[in-house]
PDB file of C-alpha atoms in Angstrom:
ATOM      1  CA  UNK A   1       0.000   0.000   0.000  1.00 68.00           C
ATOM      2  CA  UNK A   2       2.896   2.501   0.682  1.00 73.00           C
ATOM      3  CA  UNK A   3       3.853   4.378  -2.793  1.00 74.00           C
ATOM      4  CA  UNK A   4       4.321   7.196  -4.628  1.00 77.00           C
ATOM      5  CA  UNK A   5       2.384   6.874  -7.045  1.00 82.00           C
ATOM      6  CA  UNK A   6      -0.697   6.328  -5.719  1.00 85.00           C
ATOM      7  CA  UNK A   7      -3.451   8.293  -3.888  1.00 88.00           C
ATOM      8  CA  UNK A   8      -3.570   5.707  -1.239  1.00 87.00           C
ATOM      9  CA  UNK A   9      -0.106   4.936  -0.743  1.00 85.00           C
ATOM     10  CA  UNK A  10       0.978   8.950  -0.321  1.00 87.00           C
ATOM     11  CA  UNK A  11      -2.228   9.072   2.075  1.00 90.00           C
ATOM     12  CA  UNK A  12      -1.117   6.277   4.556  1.00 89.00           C
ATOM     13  CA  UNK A  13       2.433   7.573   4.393  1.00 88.00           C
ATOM     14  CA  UNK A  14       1.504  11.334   5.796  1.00 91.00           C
ATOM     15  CA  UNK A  15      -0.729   9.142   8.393  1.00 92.00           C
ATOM     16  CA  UNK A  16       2.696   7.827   9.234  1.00 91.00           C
ATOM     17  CA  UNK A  17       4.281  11.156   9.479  1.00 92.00           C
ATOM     18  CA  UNK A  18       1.887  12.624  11.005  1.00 94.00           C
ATOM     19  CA  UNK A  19       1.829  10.324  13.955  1.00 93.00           C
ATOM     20  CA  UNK A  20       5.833  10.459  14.233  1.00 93.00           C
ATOM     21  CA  UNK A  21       4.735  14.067  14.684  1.00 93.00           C
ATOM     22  CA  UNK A  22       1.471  13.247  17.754  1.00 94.00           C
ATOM     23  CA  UNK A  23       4.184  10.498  19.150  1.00 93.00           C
ATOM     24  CA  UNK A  24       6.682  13.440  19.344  1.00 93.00           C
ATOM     25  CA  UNK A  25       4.044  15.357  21.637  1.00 92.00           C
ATOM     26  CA  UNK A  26       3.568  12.284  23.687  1.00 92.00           C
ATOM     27  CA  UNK A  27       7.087  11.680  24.341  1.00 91.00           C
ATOM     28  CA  UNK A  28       7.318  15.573  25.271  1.00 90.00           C
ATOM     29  CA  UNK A  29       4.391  14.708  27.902  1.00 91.00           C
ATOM     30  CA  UNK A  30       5.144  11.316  28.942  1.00 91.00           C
ATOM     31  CA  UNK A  31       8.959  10.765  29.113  1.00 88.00           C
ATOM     32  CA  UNK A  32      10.216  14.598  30.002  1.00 84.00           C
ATOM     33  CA  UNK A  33      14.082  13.442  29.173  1.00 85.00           C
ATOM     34  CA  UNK A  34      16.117  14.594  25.928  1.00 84.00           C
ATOM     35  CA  UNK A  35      18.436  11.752  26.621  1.00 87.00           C
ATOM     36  CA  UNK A  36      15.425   9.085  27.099  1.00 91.00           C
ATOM     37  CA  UNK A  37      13.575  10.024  23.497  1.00 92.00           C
ATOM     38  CA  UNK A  38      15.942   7.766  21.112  1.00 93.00           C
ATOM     39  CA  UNK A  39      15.443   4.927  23.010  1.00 94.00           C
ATOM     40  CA  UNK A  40      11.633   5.452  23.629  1.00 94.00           C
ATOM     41  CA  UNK A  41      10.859   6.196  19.754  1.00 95.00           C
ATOM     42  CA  UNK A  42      13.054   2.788  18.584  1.00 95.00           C
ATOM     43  CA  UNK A  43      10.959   0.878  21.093  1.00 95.00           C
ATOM     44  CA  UNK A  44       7.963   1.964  19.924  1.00 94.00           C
ATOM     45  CA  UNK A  45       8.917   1.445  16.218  1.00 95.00           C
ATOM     46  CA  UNK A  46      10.576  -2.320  16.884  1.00 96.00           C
ATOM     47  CA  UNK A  47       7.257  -3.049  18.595  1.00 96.00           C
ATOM     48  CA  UNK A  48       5.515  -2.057  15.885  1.00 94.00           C
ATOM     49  CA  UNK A  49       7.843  -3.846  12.865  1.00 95.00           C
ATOM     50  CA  UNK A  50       6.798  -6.889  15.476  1.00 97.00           C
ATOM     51  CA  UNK A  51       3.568  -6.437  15.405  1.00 96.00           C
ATOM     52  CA  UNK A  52       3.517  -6.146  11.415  1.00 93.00           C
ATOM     53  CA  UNK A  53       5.434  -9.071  11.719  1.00 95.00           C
ATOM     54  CA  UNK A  54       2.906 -11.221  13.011  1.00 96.00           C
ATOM     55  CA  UNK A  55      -0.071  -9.544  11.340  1.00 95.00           C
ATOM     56  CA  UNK A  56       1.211 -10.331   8.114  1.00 92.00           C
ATOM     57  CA  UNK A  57       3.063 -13.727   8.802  1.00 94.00           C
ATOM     58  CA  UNK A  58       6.031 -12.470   7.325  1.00 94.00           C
ATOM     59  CA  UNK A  59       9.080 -10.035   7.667  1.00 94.00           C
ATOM     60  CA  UNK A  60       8.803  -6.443   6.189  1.00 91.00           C
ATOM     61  CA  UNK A  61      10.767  -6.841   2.963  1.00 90.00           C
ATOM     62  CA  UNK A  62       9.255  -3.595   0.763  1.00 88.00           C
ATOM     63  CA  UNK A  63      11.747  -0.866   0.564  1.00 90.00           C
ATOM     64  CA  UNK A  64       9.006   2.191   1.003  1.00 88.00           C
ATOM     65  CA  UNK A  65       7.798   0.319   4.354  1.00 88.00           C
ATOM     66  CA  UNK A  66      11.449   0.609   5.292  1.00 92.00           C
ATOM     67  CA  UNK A  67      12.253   4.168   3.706  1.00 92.00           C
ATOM     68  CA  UNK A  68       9.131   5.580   5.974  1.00 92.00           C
ATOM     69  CA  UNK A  69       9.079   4.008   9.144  1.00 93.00           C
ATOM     70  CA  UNK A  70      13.207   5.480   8.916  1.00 95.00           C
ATOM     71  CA  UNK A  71      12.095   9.011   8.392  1.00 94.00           C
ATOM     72  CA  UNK A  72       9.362   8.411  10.843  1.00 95.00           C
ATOM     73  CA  UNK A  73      11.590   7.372  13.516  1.00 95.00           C
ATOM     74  CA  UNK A  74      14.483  10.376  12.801  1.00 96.00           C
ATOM     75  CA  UNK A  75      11.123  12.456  12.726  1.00 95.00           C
ATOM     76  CA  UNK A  76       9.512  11.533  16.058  1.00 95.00           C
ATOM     77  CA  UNK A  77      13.293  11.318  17.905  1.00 94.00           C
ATOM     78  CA  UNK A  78      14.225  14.518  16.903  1.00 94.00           C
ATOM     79  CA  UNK A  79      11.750  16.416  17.742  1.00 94.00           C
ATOM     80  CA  UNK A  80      10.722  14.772  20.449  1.00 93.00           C
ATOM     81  CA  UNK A  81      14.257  15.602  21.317  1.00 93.00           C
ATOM     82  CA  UNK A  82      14.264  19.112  20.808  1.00 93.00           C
ATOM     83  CA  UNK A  83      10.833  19.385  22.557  1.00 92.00           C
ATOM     84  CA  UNK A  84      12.273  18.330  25.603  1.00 91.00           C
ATOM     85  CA  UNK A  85      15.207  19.878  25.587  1.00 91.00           C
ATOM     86  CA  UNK A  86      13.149  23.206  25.624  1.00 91.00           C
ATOM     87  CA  UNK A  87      12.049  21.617  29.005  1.00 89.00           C
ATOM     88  CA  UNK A  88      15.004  20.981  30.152  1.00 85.00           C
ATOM     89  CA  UNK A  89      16.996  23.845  29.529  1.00 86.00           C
ATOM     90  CA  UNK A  90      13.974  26.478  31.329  1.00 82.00           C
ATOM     91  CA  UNK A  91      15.383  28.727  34.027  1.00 75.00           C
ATOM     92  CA  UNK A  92      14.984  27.451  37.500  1.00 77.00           C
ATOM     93  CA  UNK A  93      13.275  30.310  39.269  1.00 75.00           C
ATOM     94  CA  UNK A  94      15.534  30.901  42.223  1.00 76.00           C
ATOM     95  CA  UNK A  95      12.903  33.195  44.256  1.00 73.00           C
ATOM     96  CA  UNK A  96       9.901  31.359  44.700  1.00 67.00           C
ATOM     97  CA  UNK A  97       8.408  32.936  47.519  1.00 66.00           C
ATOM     98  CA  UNK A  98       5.914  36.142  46.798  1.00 67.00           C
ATOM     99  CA  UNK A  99       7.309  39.345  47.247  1.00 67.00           C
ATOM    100  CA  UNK A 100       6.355  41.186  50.342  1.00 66.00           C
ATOM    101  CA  UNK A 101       5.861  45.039  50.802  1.00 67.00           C
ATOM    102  CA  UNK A 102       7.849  46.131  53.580  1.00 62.00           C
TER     103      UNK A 102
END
């Protein structure tokens, strides 16, 4: 199904992008850790080529399946990466209690 050339085929691969883009969000709300979001977003995407795996009864051999769920993955780790990192990298507010008038 994943092509070029076809309606279909360019529809299910911006599905694909765009959840590498909603999984980006979720590892910006779930994990919180720059360091943490390569590892997350290749779980997610071997459990996944598993999961195709035994859906289909066979191994993933088609060179667009591979091509996509690549730039999927470099999609969803990097920006999941630099979402986080935004976290991270906030000032610490060193006065946290209210100012008084005195």
């Amino acid at each position: 199904i994943l092509g070029f050339s076809t309606p279909p085929g360019r529809l299910s691969m911006m599905a694909f992008i765009l959840n590498a883009l909603t999984c980006a969000l979720a590892l910006l709300y779930f994990i919180r850790r720059g360091k943490q979001c390569l590892d997350f977003t290749v779980t997610v995407h071997f459990f996944h080529l598993l999961g195709c795996w035994i859906y289909n009864s066979r191994f993933p051999s088609t060179l667009t399946w591979w091509l996509v769920h690549i730039v999927c993955t470099a999609l969803m780790a990097a920006i999941g990466e630099y979402l986080c990192m935004r976290i991270e990298l906030r000032e610490i507010p060193l006065n946290s209690a209210p100012k008084s008038n005195v």
